[in-house]
Coordinates of C-alpha atoms in Angstrom, one line a residue:
Q43 CA -35.5 27.9 21.0
V44 CA -36.5 27.2 17.4
Q45 CA -37.0 23.5 16.6
L46 CA -38.0 21.8 13.4
V47 CA -38.6 18.0 13.5
E48 CA -39.3 16.1 10.3
S49 CA -41.1 12.7 10.0
G50 CA -42.8 10.5 7.4
G51 CA -39.9 9.4 5.3
G52 CA -39.4 5.9 4.2
S53 CA -38.9 3.5 1.2
V54 CA -41.5 3.2 -1.6
Q55 CA -41.6 1.9 -5.1
A56 CA -41.7 4.3 -8.1
G57 CA -45.2 5.7 -8.5
G58 CA -45.9 5.5 -4.8
S59 CA -46.7 8.3 -2.3
L60 CA -45.4 9.6 1.0
R61 CA -46.4 12.4 3.2
L62 CA -43.7 14.3 5.1
S63 CA -44.5 16.3 8.2
C64 CA -42.4 19.0 10.0
A65 CA -43.4 19.9 13.6
A66 CA -42.3 23.4 14.6
S67 CA -41.8 24.9 18.0
G68 CA -40.2 27.8 19.8
Y69 CA -41.6 30.7 17.8
T70 CA -44.8 32.2 16.4
Y71 CA -45.4 29.8 13.5
S72 CA -47.6 32.1 11.5
N73 CA -44.8 34.6 11.2
V74 CA -42.5 32.3 9.3
Q75 CA -42.2 31.2 5.7
M76 CA -41.5 27.6 5.3
A77 CA -39.9 25.3 2.7
W78 CA -38.9 21.8 1.9
F79 CA -35.4 21.1 0.6
R80 CA -33.7 17.8 -0.4
Q81 CA -30.2 16.6 -0.8
A82 CA -29.1 13.5 -2.6
P83 CA -25.6 12.0 -2.0
G84 CA -23.0 13.9 -3.9
K85 CA -25.4 16.7 -4.9
E86 CA -26.2 20.2 -3.6
R87 CA -29.2 20.9 -1.5
E88 CA -32.1 21.6 -3.7
G89 CA -35.3 23.7 -2.9
V90 CA -38.4 21.6 -3.5
A91 CA -41.3 23.9 -2.5
T92 CA -42.0 26.9 -0.3
I93 CA -45.1 28.3 1.4
G94 CA -45.7 31.7 2.7
T95 CA -47.6 33.0 5.7
T96 CA -50.8 33.3 3.6
S97 CA -50.2 29.8 2.2
S98 CA -49.1 31.0 -1.2
T99 CA -46.9 28.3 -2.7
V100 CA -44.0 27.9 -5.2
Y101 CA -42.6 24.7 -6.5
A102 CA -39.4 23.5 -8.2
D103 CA -40.1 22.5 -11.8
S104 CA -39.0 19.0 -11.0
V105 CA -41.9 18.4 -8.6
K106 CA -44.7 20.5 -10.0
G107 CA -47.9 18.5 -10.4
R108 CA -46.6 15.7 -8.1
F109 CA -45.8 17.4 -4.8
T110 CA -48.1 19.6 -2.6
I111 CA -46.8 21.7 0.2
S112 CA -49.2 22.8 2.9
R113 CA -49.2 24.2 6.5
D114 CA -51.5 23.9 9.5
N115 CA -50.9 27.0 11.6
A116 CA -53.1 25.7 14.4
K117 CA -50.9 22.6 14.7
N118 CA -47.6 24.4 13.9
T119 CA -47.0 21.8 11.2
L120 CA -45.7 21.8 7.7
Y121 CA -46.5 19.0 5.2
L122 CA -45.3 17.7 1.9
Q123 CA -47.5 15.3 0.1
M124 CA -45.5 13.5 -2.5
N125 CA -47.3 11.5 -5.2
G126 CA -45.9 9.8 -8.3
L127 CA -42.5 9.4 -6.7
K128 CA -39.6 8.7 -9.0
P129 CA -36.2 7.2 -8.2
E130 CA -34.6 10.6 -8.8
D131 CA -36.7 11.9 -5.8
T132 CA -34.5 9.8 -3.5
A133 CA -32.8 12.1 -1.0
M134 CA -32.7 13.4 2.5
Y135 CA -35.6 15.8 2.9
Y136 CA -35.3 18.9 5.2
C137 CA -37.8 21.4 6.3
A138 CA -36.6 25.0 6.8
A139 CA -38.0 28.3 8.0
K140 CA -37.3 32.0 7.7
W141 CA -38.9 35.0 9.4
R142 CA -41.4 36.7 7.1
F143 CA -39.5 40.1 7.2
S144 CA -36.1 38.5 6.7
G145 CA -35.2 38.8 3.0
R146 CA -37.4 38.3 0.0
W147 CA -39.9 35.6 -0.6
P148 CA -40.7 33.4 -2.5
T149 CA -37.3 31.9 -2.6
L150 CA -35.9 28.3 -2.9
A151 CA -32.4 29.4 -2.0
A152 CA -31.1 27.5 0.9
G153 CA -29.1 30.4 2.2
A154 CA -32.3 32.4 2.7
Y155 CA -33.5 30.1 5.5
G156 CA -32.1 30.3 8.9
F157 CA -33.7 27.4 10.7
W158 CA -33.4 23.8 9.7
G159 CA -34.6 20.3 10.8
Q160 CA -32.4 17.2 10.9
G161 CA -34.0 15.6 7.9
T162 CA -35.9 12.5 6.9
Q163 CA -34.8 10.0 4.3
V164 CA -36.9 9.2 1.3
T165 CA -35.9 6.3 -0.9
V166 CA -37.7 5.4 -4.1
S167 CA -36.9 2.2 -5.9
S168 CA -37.6 1.4 -9.5

């Protein structure tokens, strides 16, 4: 059974950093493309960054230069290093996965991803 479990969220002041992790299990991790999404109260879920099976990456414009997505296939773990955090980064952050042969990639469309974690909250105060 596919499972994604996020951790690493918390509360920080503007300008601070956090590192999110997403532990994956239940499938061959190297065969999936992974992504981070976020959702703030009253807003739609937004794609933040995605990473392919060869570790190619794509970022949303809002986080380019501040966030870094990475994956460790040996540990079945996805990461999101977030630097220079802003209050507008406050949201619930979710990791997501899709099979490499399931639809096009790169994509930051939530509907393209079939597996989701429960989320971890990130709060940035000014």
